[in-house]
Amino acid sequence: MRRQFSWMIGFLILACAGGQSSGGGAGAAPTERQKVQNLVPFDIGTCFPSKLDLGKTANEYTLQAAFRGARPAINECLTDAKVQAAGSATKGKVTMSIDGSGTNVTLASDGLQPAGAACIEKAIRAQLEGISAPAGGKPVTLDAPFEREPNSMVRMGVNEASDVQGAIRLALPQWCSCFEPVKTQAPPELAGSVTLTREDVAKYADKVPAKDGGTVSSKAVTAALQASDPSGTQVASCVNQRIEALPLKSANEQFIVPSQLLLLNSHGSTTMPANTPPALQFAQMDAVRELRQAEAFAALARRQNVANAYDAQVQAYQAAVNSKDSKKRKTATFMVKDLKGGCAALVKADDEYTKALESEAAVEQQALTLAQTLKAKDPAWGEAEKASAGALSDTQKQIEASKQLRTANEKACPKEKY
């Protein structure tokens, strides 16, 4: 079983982003300040979804690849706490199967609302579109668990500041056009203030003195988020415009929220701007790693289909060679060319699988190096180091096994004698 350690990221992100507080204005008393929660990362890769190449016929690896490829979308399905009944853990199981009747996806979870279940099913079906069951084969089935930690979900009603942060976070999937400039790279963090001005105050802003001696905004919502890197300037400008269009309101004359948008991109690079908080760097690496793992399973699924096709060729050849019918034995001679082509295709598929694993291992090595560096300064990163080392070790074993199988397959390929 390949390792999963994304459950750690929520804790690491909170450790990085916690502690912000918000209050009425610059002069608000400490008792009026509120801790800002709902600092939930958003994978902009879900804005630009891609379907894994799983081949056309299902095998024992197809569903594993599809589920892993759907994980970013599944995580987003579970972002809003409203998808789960109050008091229930966000935990369940997805059962996927492909047979002669088509693709079936069912969910079992205590308290998961229909909207959440439908969202998860849609994400998985998107990866399995165009995949059919093997002719005359048994149904392909997989049970896959899903879980979302309560502190990694957006929960409204905590306090006014957290509700503002939560409303912005839940709106991000509708602002995908804002992230076009960074769709292929690791996105920068966006942070800054969001100021809510009461409607009656905004209307007469030019006549209302601000408590800090400044000016009162004439807009109900004023967003001033800035990107942590120049590459995100255009993104920040677009997001600010979208925030200012949200129907956010406050009972206070003026309410200032220190907002922070933690952006990831599973389709981007692992290299983030130099000033990115370590926890966010690690989270970006993990997002990319999960996609690389899904791509490795997809390569394995394609390889298995090629192997199945080649096995069928070998069986047909052996049947012809061992036939008592002289005409059938004669046809075996003409099968050798196809056998050579089938075996060459298998060796190529072996290489593609190995390459996909090596791509995954490269990210895992980066994550391990980062965790080791951070652990030297903070022992709390020990668990991340351990998980990263375990994931890398597992993948390296898979690489070695894949290379050995490739060597054996190439050695066994038929050779014509002259």
Tab-separated table of C-alpha atoms in Angstrom:
chain	number	residue	atom	x	y	z
A	1	MET	CA	0.000	0.000	0.000
A	2	ARG	CA	1.440	3.367	-1.013
A	3	ARG	CA	1.698	5.891	1.810
A	4	GLN	CA	-0.654	8.826	2.314
A	5	PHE	CA	0.326	11.607	4.678
A	6	SER	CA	-1.797	14.564	3.636
A	7	TRP	CA	-3.604	14.342	6.980
A	8	MET	CA	-0.594	16.086	8.487
A	9	ILE	CA	-0.893	19.155	6.310
A	10	GLY	CA	-3.889	20.637	8.109
A	11	PHE	CA	-1.958	20.724	11.366
A	12	LEU	CA	1.117	22.184	9.716
A	13	ILE	CA	-0.902	24.880	7.942
A	14	LEU	CA	-2.641	25.882	11.158
A	15	ALA	CA	0.701	26.058	12.918
A	16	CYS	CA	1.853	28.417	10.171
A	17	ALA	CA	-1.240	30.576	9.850
A	18	GLY	CA	-2.743	30.645	13.330
A	19	GLY	CA	-2.828	33.567	15.693
A	20	GLN	CA	-4.350	36.281	13.525
A	21	SER	CA	-6.886	38.481	15.245
A	22	SER	CA	-9.381	41.049	14.100
A	23	GLY	CA	-11.429	43.739	15.709
A	24	GLY	CA	-13.530	46.792	15.111
A	25	GLY	CA	-10.779	49.114	13.942
A	26	ALA	CA	-7.250	50.171	14.673
A	27	GLY	CA	-8.265	51.343	18.122
A	28	ALA	CA	-10.309	48.338	19.129
A	29	ALA	CA	-9.787	47.111	22.665
A	30	PRO	CA	-8.136	43.685	23.129
A	31	THR	CA	-11.449	42.245	24.385
A	32	GLU	CA	-13.069	43.199	21.080
A	33	ARG	CA	-10.527	41.379	18.965
A	34	GLN	CA	-11.414	38.040	17.420
A	35	LYS	CA	-9.189	35.172	16.373
A	36	VAL	CA	-9.538	34.593	12.636
A	37	GLN	CA	-10.243	30.968	11.760
A	38	ASN	CA	-11.246	29.253	8.489
A	39	LEU	CA	-7.698	29.549	7.120
A	40	VAL	CA	-8.243	26.596	4.800
A	41	PRO	CA	-5.871	26.058	1.819
A	42	PHE	CA	-7.286	26.150	-1.713
A	43	ASP	CA	-5.791	24.037	-4.501
A	44	ILE	CA	-6.137	26.163	-7.638
A	45	GLY	CA	-5.432	22.988	-9.596
A	46	THR	CA	-9.124	22.165	-9.112
A	47	CYS	CA	-9.867	25.201	-11.291
A	48	PHE	CA	-8.080	23.565	-14.209
A	49	PRO	CA	-8.898	19.842	-13.866
A	50	SER	CA	-7.231	17.267	-16.069
A	51	LYS	CA	-8.226	13.668	-16.670
A	52	LEU	CA	-5.599	11.020	-16.109
A	53	ASP	CA	-4.747	8.757	-19.034
A	54	LEU	CA	-6.059	5.448	-17.706
A	55	GLY	CA	-6.371	3.658	-21.025
A	56	LYS	CA	-9.732	2.393	-22.239
A	57	THR	CA	-10.117	-0.877	-20.345
A	58	ALA	CA	-10.338	-1.224	-16.578
A	59	ASN	CA	-7.968	-3.421	-14.585
A	60	GLU	CA	-6.986	-3.777	-10.934
A	61	TYR	CA	-5.056	-0.479	-10.956
A	62	THR	CA	-7.519	1.715	-12.850
A	63	LEU	CA	-9.759	2.557	-9.909
A	64	GLN	CA	-6.822	3.283	-7.612
A	65	ALA	CA	-5.465	5.780	-10.130
A	66	ALA	CA	-8.889	7.343	-10.673
A	67	PHE	CA	-9.503	7.832	-6.960
A	68	ARG	CA	-6.102	9.426	-6.414
A	69	GLY	CA	-6.590	11.649	-9.437
A	70	ALA	CA	-9.913	12.801	-7.990
A	71	ARG	CA	-8.553	13.543	-4.509
A	72	PRO	CA	-8.026	17.311	-4.994
A	73	ALA	CA	-11.638	17.663	-6.136
A	74	ILE	CA	-12.846	15.378	-3.331
A	75	ASN	CA	-11.018	17.507	-0.777
A	76	GLU	CA	-12.722	20.600	-2.153
A	77	CYS	CA	-16.090	18.826	-1.949
A	78	LEU	CA	-15.508	18.519	1.801
A	79	THR	CA	-14.299	22.069	2.451
A	80	ASP	CA	-17.644	23.506	3.537
A	81	ALA	CA	-18.654	22.056	6.918
A	82	LYS	CA	-22.289	22.221	5.801
A	83	VAL	CA	-21.770	19.055	3.744
A	84	GLN	CA	-21.551	17.146	7.017
A	85	ALA	CA	-24.244	16.812	9.678
A	86	ALA	CA	-23.365	18.653	12.879
A	87	GLY	CA	-21.603	16.473	15.423
A	88	SER	CA	-20.556	13.821	12.884
A	89	ALA	CA	-17.006	13.101	11.786
A	90	THR	CA	-16.304	13.695	8.110
A	91	LYS	CA	-15.256	10.154	7.385
A	92	GLY	CA	-16.523	7.543	4.986
A	93	LYS	CA	-15.880	5.079	2.196
A	94	VAL	CA	-16.331	5.195	-1.557
A	95	THR	CA	-17.083	1.949	-3.370
A	96	MET	CA	-16.270	2.029	-7.077
A	97	SER	CA	-16.883	-0.712	-9.587
A	98	ILE	CA	-16.824	-1.190	-13.341
A	99	ASP	CA	-18.679	-4.085	-14.939
A	100	GLY	CA	-20.690	-4.838	-18.040
A	101	SER	CA	-23.444	-2.464	-16.947
A	102	GLY	CA	-21.077	0.491	-16.613
A	103	THR	CA	-19.487	2.458	-13.785
A	104	ASN	CA	-20.960	2.457	-10.289
A	105	VAL	CA	-19.954	4.810	-7.468
A	106	THR	CA	-21.566	4.613	-4.024
A	107	LEU	CA	-20.685	6.320	-0.750
A	108	ALA	CA	-21.113	5.205	2.845
A	109	SER	CA	-20.672	7.889	5.497
A	110	ASP	CA	-22.434	8.926	8.678
A	111	GLY	CA	-23.887	12.377	8.249
A	112	LEU	CA	-22.532	13.265	4.801
A	113	GLN	CA	-25.176	15.395	3.115
A	114	PRO	CA	-26.456	14.546	-0.400
A	115	ALA	CA	-24.685	17.554	-1.921
A	116	GLY	CA	-21.332	16.367	-0.573
A	117	ALA	CA	-21.892	12.796	-1.749
A	118	ALA	CA	-22.939	13.972	-5.219
A	119	CYS	CA	-19.855	16.186	-5.465
A	120	ILE	CA	-17.510	13.304	-4.616
A	121	GLU	CA	-19.244	10.955	-7.043
A	122	LYS	CA	-18.962	13.534	-9.829
A	123	ALA	CA	-15.230	13.967	-9.182
A	124	ILE	CA	-14.593	10.225	-9.434
A	125	ARG	CA	-16.784	9.685	-12.478
A	126	ALA	CA	-14.920	12.465	-14.283
A	127	GLN	CA	-11.732	10.379	-14.036
A	128	LEU	CA	-13.468	7.177	-15.175
A	129	GLU	CA	-15.211	8.609	-18.218
A	130	GLY	CA	-14.655	6.423	-21.274
A	131	ILE	CA	-13.374	3.418	-19.284
A	132	SER	CA	-15.058	0.067	-19.902
A	133	ALA	CA	-14.890	-3.330	-18.223
A	134	PRO	CA	-12.619	-5.993	-19.732
A	135	ALA	CA	-14.450	-8.267	-22.145
A	136	GLY	CA	-15.705	-11.330	-20.299
A	137	GLY	CA	-13.777	-10.344	-17.197
A	138	LYS	CA	-14.867	-10.044	-13.606
A	139	PRO	CA	-16.093	-6.686	-12.278
A	140	VAL	CA	-13.294	-4.402	-11.098
A	141	THR	CA	-14.013	-3.067	-7.602
A	142	LEU	CA	-12.283	-0.802	-5.082
A	143	ASP	CA	-13.185	0.522	-1.636
A	144	ALA	CA	-11.421	3.792	-0.839
A	145	PRO	CA	-11.646	5.770	2.420
A	146	PHE	CA	-12.030	9.532	2.645
A	147	GLU	CA	-11.698	11.800	5.658
A	148	ARG	CA	-11.551	15.495	6.464
A	149	GLU	CA	-10.315	16.873	9.765
A	150	PRO	CA	-12.773	19.323	11.407
A	151	ASN	CA	-10.105	22.022	11.710
A	152	SER	CA	-9.522	21.910	7.947
A	153	MET	CA	-13.125	22.755	7.073
A	154	VAL	CA	-14.825	26.129	6.770
A	155	ARG	CA	-17.278	26.574	9.636
A	156	MET	CA	-19.490	29.633	9.794
A	157	GLY	CA	-20.793	31.188	13.004
A	158	VAL	CA	-17.499	31.094	14.924
A	159	ASN	CA	-17.175	34.881	15.009
A	160	GLU	CA	-17.612	37.780	12.607
A	161	ALA	CA	-13.999	37.854	11.434
A	162	SER	CA	-13.913	34.101	10.780
A	163	ASP	CA	-17.184	34.341	8.871
A	164	VAL	CA	-15.647	36.944	6.553
A	165	GLN	CA	-12.598	34.728	6.016
A	166	GLY	CA	-14.868	31.708	5.483
A	167	ALA	CA	-17.074	33.495	2.948
A	168	ILE	CA	-14.007	34.464	0.928
A	169	ARG	CA	-12.572	30.928	1.068
A	170	LEU	CA	-15.833	29.319	-0.067
A	171	ALA	CA	-16.057	31.763	-2.973
A	172	LEU	CA	-12.587	30.964	-4.363
A	173	PRO	CA	-13.723	28.096	-6.660
A	174	GLN	CA	-15.948	30.609	-8.478
A	175	TRP	CA	-12.993	32.928	-9.110
A	176	CYS	CA	-10.895	30.543	-11.186
A	177	SER	CA	-10.245	33.135	-13.898
A	178	CYS	CA	-8.237	35.100	-11.313
A	179	PHE	CA	-5.716	32.258	-11.111
A	180	GLU	CA	-5.019	31.945	-14.851
A	181	PRO	CA	-1.670	33.803	-14.533
A	182	VAL	CA	-0.329	31.149	-12.137
A	183	LYS	CA	-2.124	28.033	-13.402
A	184	THR	CA	1.157	26.216	-14.108
A	185	GLN	CA	3.224	27.409	-11.154
A	186	ALA	CA	3.215	27.398	-7.393
A	187	PRO	CA	0.970	30.318	-6.416
A	188	PRO	CA	2.029	33.007	-3.944
A	189	GLU	CA	0.239	33.584	-0.673
A	190	LEU	CA	-2.249	36.466	-0.587
A	191	ALA	CA	-2.606	38.449	2.627
A	192	GLY	CA	-3.900	41.818	3.722
A	193	SER	CA	-6.889	43.558	5.199
A	194	VAL	CA	-10.546	43.357	4.266
A	195	THR	CA	-12.447	46.328	5.654
A	196	LEU	CA	-16.210	46.306	6.082
A	197	THR	CA	-17.884	49.689	6.425
A	198	ARG	CA	-21.469	49.874	7.613
A	199	GLU	CA	-23.798	50.993	4.832
A	200	ASP	CA	-25.007	54.180	6.524
A	201	VAL	CA	-21.430	55.156	7.372
A	202	ALA	CA	-20.134	54.461	3.849
A	203	LYS	CA	-22.935	56.580	2.399
A	204	TYR	CA	-21.713	59.644	4.286
A	205	ALA	CA	-18.031	58.740	4.349
A	206	ASP	CA	-16.902	62.260	3.537
A	207	LYS	CA	-18.638	63.546	6.660
A	208	VAL	CA	-17.655	60.812	9.121
A	209	PRO	CA	-14.250	61.129	10.813
A	210	ALA	CA	-12.336	57.907	11.306
A	211	LYS	CA	-11.280	56.922	14.822
A	212	ASP	CA	-7.635	56.772	13.782
A	213	GLY	CA	-7.761	60.180	12.144
A	214	GLY	CA	-7.821	58.754	8.615
A	215	THR	CA	-10.677	58.593	6.150
A	216	VAL	CA	-13.690	56.321	6.132
A	217	SER	CA	-14.184	54.255	2.993
A	218	SER	CA	-17.188	54.989	0.834
A	219	LYS	CA	-17.310	51.310	-0.163
A	220	ALA	CA	-19.088	48.673	1.911
A	221	VAL	CA	-16.191	46.271	1.319
A	222	THR	CA	-12.580	47.271	0.708
A	223	ALA	CA	-10.039	44.525	0.009
A	224	ALA	CA	-6.308	45.212	0.155
A	225	LEU	CA	-4.736	41.779	-0.210
A	226	GLN	CA	-1.209	41.686	-1.578
A	227	ALA	CA	0.767	38.825	-3.076
A	228	SER	CA	3.869	37.556	-1.306
A	229	ASP	CA	5.641	37.567	-4.680
A	230	PRO	CA	5.434	39.879	-7.749
A	231	SER	CA	4.183	36.933	-9.822
A	232	GLY	CA	0.887	37.192	-7.978
A	233	THR	CA	0.221	40.919	-8.423
A	234	GLN	CA	-2.397	40.354	-11.118
A	235	VAL	CA	-3.968	37.550	-9.087
A	236	ALA	CA	-4.238	39.767	-6.005
A	237	SER	CA	-5.848	42.579	-7.993
A	238	CYS	CA	-8.463	40.231	-9.437
A	239	VAL	CA	-9.212	38.595	-6.082
A	240	ASN	CA	-9.585	41.988	-4.396
A	241	GLN	CA	-12.190	42.982	-6.964
A	242	ARG	CA	-14.101	39.755	-6.385
A	243	ILE	CA	-13.995	40.175	-2.603
A	244	GLU	CA	-15.358	43.698	-2.880
A	245	ALA	CA	-18.307	42.314	-4.851
A	246	LEU	CA	-19.258	39.901	-2.048
A	247	PRO	CA	-22.302	40.838	0.067
A	248	LEU	CA	-20.273	41.159	3.268
A	249	LYS	CA	-21.743	43.305	6.033
A	250	SER	CA	-20.882	44.341	9.574
A	251	ALA	CA	-22.871	45.860	12.416
A	252	ASN	CA	-19.797	47.908	13.341
A	253	GLU	CA	-19.124	51.292	11.797
A	254	GLN	CA	-15.931	49.811	10.440
A	255	PHE	CA	-14.638	46.265	10.840
A	256	ILE	CA	-11.156	45.241	9.698
A	257	VAL	CA	-10.297	41.595	9.072
A	258	PRO	CA	-6.673	40.492	8.450
A	259	SER	CA	-7.389	38.005	5.668
A	260	GLN	CA	-5.001	35.348	4.430
A	261	LEU	CA	-5.503	33.111	1.397
A	262	LEU	CA	-3.365	29.962	1.417
A	263	LEU	CA	-3.063	28.891	-2.214
A	264	LEU	CA	-1.678	25.594	-3.497
A	265	ASN	CA	-1.465	24.160	-7.002
A	266	SER	CA	-1.263	20.408	-7.511
A	267	HIS	CA	-0.562	21.101	-11.214
A	268	GLY	CA	2.235	23.563	-10.429
A	269	SER	CA	5.887	23.281	-9.506
A	270	THR	CA	7.221	22.458	-6.068
A	271	THR	CA	9.223	25.673	-5.896
A	272	MET	CA	7.389	28.485	-4.140
A	273	PRO	CA	8.518	32.096	-3.588
A	274	ALA	CA	11.443	32.304	-1.159
A	275	ASN	CA	9.422	34.090	1.526
A	276	THR	CA	6.664	31.462	1.615
A	277	PRO	CA	6.058	30.060	5.135
A	278	PRO	CA	7.643	26.584	5.509
A	279	ALA	CA	4.329	24.857	6.232
A	280	LEU	CA	2.862	26.211	3.009
A	281	GLN	CA	5.959	25.096	1.079
A	282	PHE	CA	5.539	21.587	2.469
A	283	ALA	CA	1.820	21.607	1.664
A	284	GLN	CA	2.580	22.577	-1.949
A	285	MET	CA	5.044	19.713	-2.268
A	286	ASP	CA	2.461	17.310	-0.877
A	287	ALA	CA	-0.194	18.530	-3.321
A	288	VAL	CA	2.183	17.925	-6.233
A	289	ARG	CA	3.281	14.581	-4.773
A	290	GLU	CA	-0.295	13.318	-4.624
A	291	LEU	CA	-0.817	14.125	-8.297
A	292	ARG	CA	2.494	12.479	-9.225
A	293	GLN	CA	1.378	9.393	-7.305
A	294	ALA	CA	-1.903	9.370	-9.215
A	295	GLU	CA	0.028	9.646	-12.486
A	296	ALA	CA	2.217	6.707	-11.442
A	297	PHE	CA	-0.861	4.575	-10.787
A	298	ALA	CA	-2.243	5.665	-14.160
A	299	ALA	CA	0.987	4.546	-15.836
A	300	LEU	CA	0.716	1.231	-13.981
A	301	ALA	CA	-2.874	0.807	-15.173
A	302	ARG	CA	-1.813	1.430	-18.785
A	303	ARG	CA	1.101	-0.956	-18.374
A	304	GLN	CA	-1.217	-3.675	-17.090
A	305	ASN	CA	-3.450	-3.305	-20.144
A	306	VAL	CA	-0.419	-3.678	-22.412
A	307	ALA	CA	0.701	-6.720	-20.403
A	308	ASN	CA	-2.756	-8.285	-20.695
A	309	ALA	CA	-2.754	-7.735	-24.456
A	310	TYR	CA	0.703	-9.269	-24.790
A	311	ASP	CA	-0.286	-12.264	-22.658
A	312	ALA	CA	-3.195	-12.860	-25.022
A	313	GLN	CA	-0.789	-12.767	-27.981
A	314	VAL	CA	1.520	-15.274	-26.283
A	315	GLN	CA	-1.366	-17.624	-25.500
A	316	ALA	CA	-2.588	-17.453	-29.096
A	317	TYR	CA	0.921	-18.183	-30.364
A	318	GLN	CA	1.397	-21.133	-28.027
A	319	ALA	CA	-1.987	-22.536	-28.983
A	320	ALA	CA	-1.023	-22.333	-32.642
A	321	VAL	CA	2.391	-23.915	-32.100
A	322	ASN	CA	0.924	-26.799	-30.094
A	323	SER	CA	-2.043	-27.347	-32.393
A	324	LYS	CA	-2.488	-30.711	-34.075
A	325	ASP	CA	-3.740	-28.828	-37.111
A	326	SER	CA	-0.806	-28.217	-39.476
A	327	LYS	CA	-2.442	-25.105	-40.924
A	328	LYS	CA	-2.722	-23.547	-37.463
A	329	ARG	CA	0.880	-24.469	-36.683
A	330	LYS	CA	1.908	-22.711	-39.862
A	331	THR	CA	0.166	-19.493	-38.792
A	332	ALA	CA	2.406	-19.368	-35.722
A	333	THR	CA	5.270	-18.280	-37.965
A	334	PHE	CA	3.384	-15.154	-38.950
A	335	MET	CA	2.602	-14.320	-35.321
A	336	VAL	CA	6.212	-13.704	-34.354
A	337	LYS	CA	6.252	-10.169	-35.747
A	338	ASP	CA	3.177	-9.262	-33.708
A	339	LEU	CA	4.720	-10.872	-30.633
A	340	LYS	CA	7.839	-8.760	-31.033
A	341	GLY	CA	5.716	-5.629	-31.358
A	342	GLY	CA	3.644	-6.561	-28.322
A	343	CYS	CA	6.706	-7.204	-26.202
A	344	ALA	CA	8.327	-3.947	-27.317
A	345	ALA	CA	5.142	-2.134	-26.291
A	346	LEU	CA	5.319	-3.817	-22.892
A	347	VAL	CA	8.928	-2.747	-22.357
A	348	LYS	CA	7.958	0.807	-23.332
A	349	ALA	CA	5.091	0.738	-20.831
A	350	ASP	CA	7.549	-0.500	-18.188
A	351	ASP	CA	9.752	2.512	-18.918
A	352	GLU	CA	6.805	4.915	-18.659
A	353	TYR	CA	5.817	3.482	-15.293
A	354	THR	CA	9.375	3.743	-13.982
A	355	LYS	CA	9.607	7.343	-15.199
A	356	ALA	CA	6.353	8.222	-13.417
A	357	LEU	CA	7.644	6.677	-10.193
A	358	GLU	CA	10.910	8.584	-10.484
A	359	SER	CA	8.959	11.813	-10.916
A	360	GLU	CA	7.045	11.032	-7.725
A	361	ALA	CA	10.242	10.147	-5.862
A	362	ALA	CA	11.849	13.453	-6.865
A	363	VAL	CA	9.079	15.383	-5.095
A	364	GLU	CA	9.260	13.095	-2.069
A	365	GLN	CA	12.995	13.717	-1.845
A	366	GLN	CA	12.386	17.476	-1.894
A	367	ALA	CA	9.770	17.140	0.845
A	368	LEU	CA	12.126	15.037	2.957
A	369	THR	CA	14.967	17.530	2.555
A	370	LEU	CA	12.685	20.406	3.556
A	371	ALA	CA	11.339	18.509	6.566
A	372	GLN	CA	14.873	17.659	7.711
A	373	THR	CA	15.932	21.294	7.398
A	374	LEU	CA	12.916	22.486	9.358
A	375	LYS	CA	13.306	19.782	12.000
A	376	ALA	CA	16.778	21.113	12.788
A	377	LYS	CA	15.076	24.336	13.905
A	378	ASP	CA	11.831	22.897	15.237
A	379	PRO	CA	11.512	19.277	16.504
A	380	ALA	CA	7.774	19.382	15.714
A	381	TRP	CA	8.705	18.659	12.092
A	382	GLY	CA	9.898	15.202	13.106
A	383	GLU	CA	6.618	13.557	12.134
A	384	ALA	CA	6.696	15.188	8.702
A	385	GLU	CA	10.270	13.980	8.249
A	386	LYS	CA	9.293	10.429	9.212
A	387	ALA	CA	6.302	10.368	6.859
A	388	SER	CA	8.335	11.836	3.988
A	389	ALA	CA	11.131	9.315	4.489
A	390	GLY	CA	8.646	6.445	4.535
A	391	ALA	CA	6.939	7.631	1.357
A	392	LEU	CA	10.271	7.999	-0.447
A	393	SER	CA	11.435	4.565	0.691
A	394	ASP	CA	8.239	2.937	-0.580
A	395	THR	CA	8.538	4.632	-3.963
A	396	GLN	CA	12.205	3.705	-4.336
A	397	LYS	CA	11.286	0.055	-3.765
A	398	GLN	CA	8.621	0.353	-6.452
A	399	ILE	CA	11.190	1.850	-8.837
A	400	GLU	CA	13.632	-0.991	-8.260
A	401	ALA	CA	10.911	-3.609	-8.764
A	402	SER	CA	9.768	-1.887	-11.956
A	403	LYS	CA	13.292	-1.827	-13.371
A	404	GLN	CA	13.808	-5.510	-12.584
A	405	LEU	CA	10.536	-6.421	-14.270
A	406	ARG	CA	11.470	-4.346	-17.298
A	407	THR	CA	14.797	-6.170	-17.605
A	408	ALA	CA	13.069	-9.548	-17.354
A	409	ASN	CA	10.465	-8.602	-19.948
A	410	GLU	CA	13.054	-7.355	-22.430
A	411	LYS	CA	15.104	-10.519	-21.970
A	412	ALA	CA	12.038	-12.657	-22.626
A	413	CYS	CA	11.027	-10.804	-25.794
A	414	PRO	CA	10.939	-13.137	-28.822
A	415	LYS	CA	13.882	-12.978	-31.191
A	416	GLU	CA	13.804	-14.121	-34.787
A	417	LYS	CA	16.571	-16.494	-35.813
A	418	TYR	CA	18.179	-16.216	-39.203
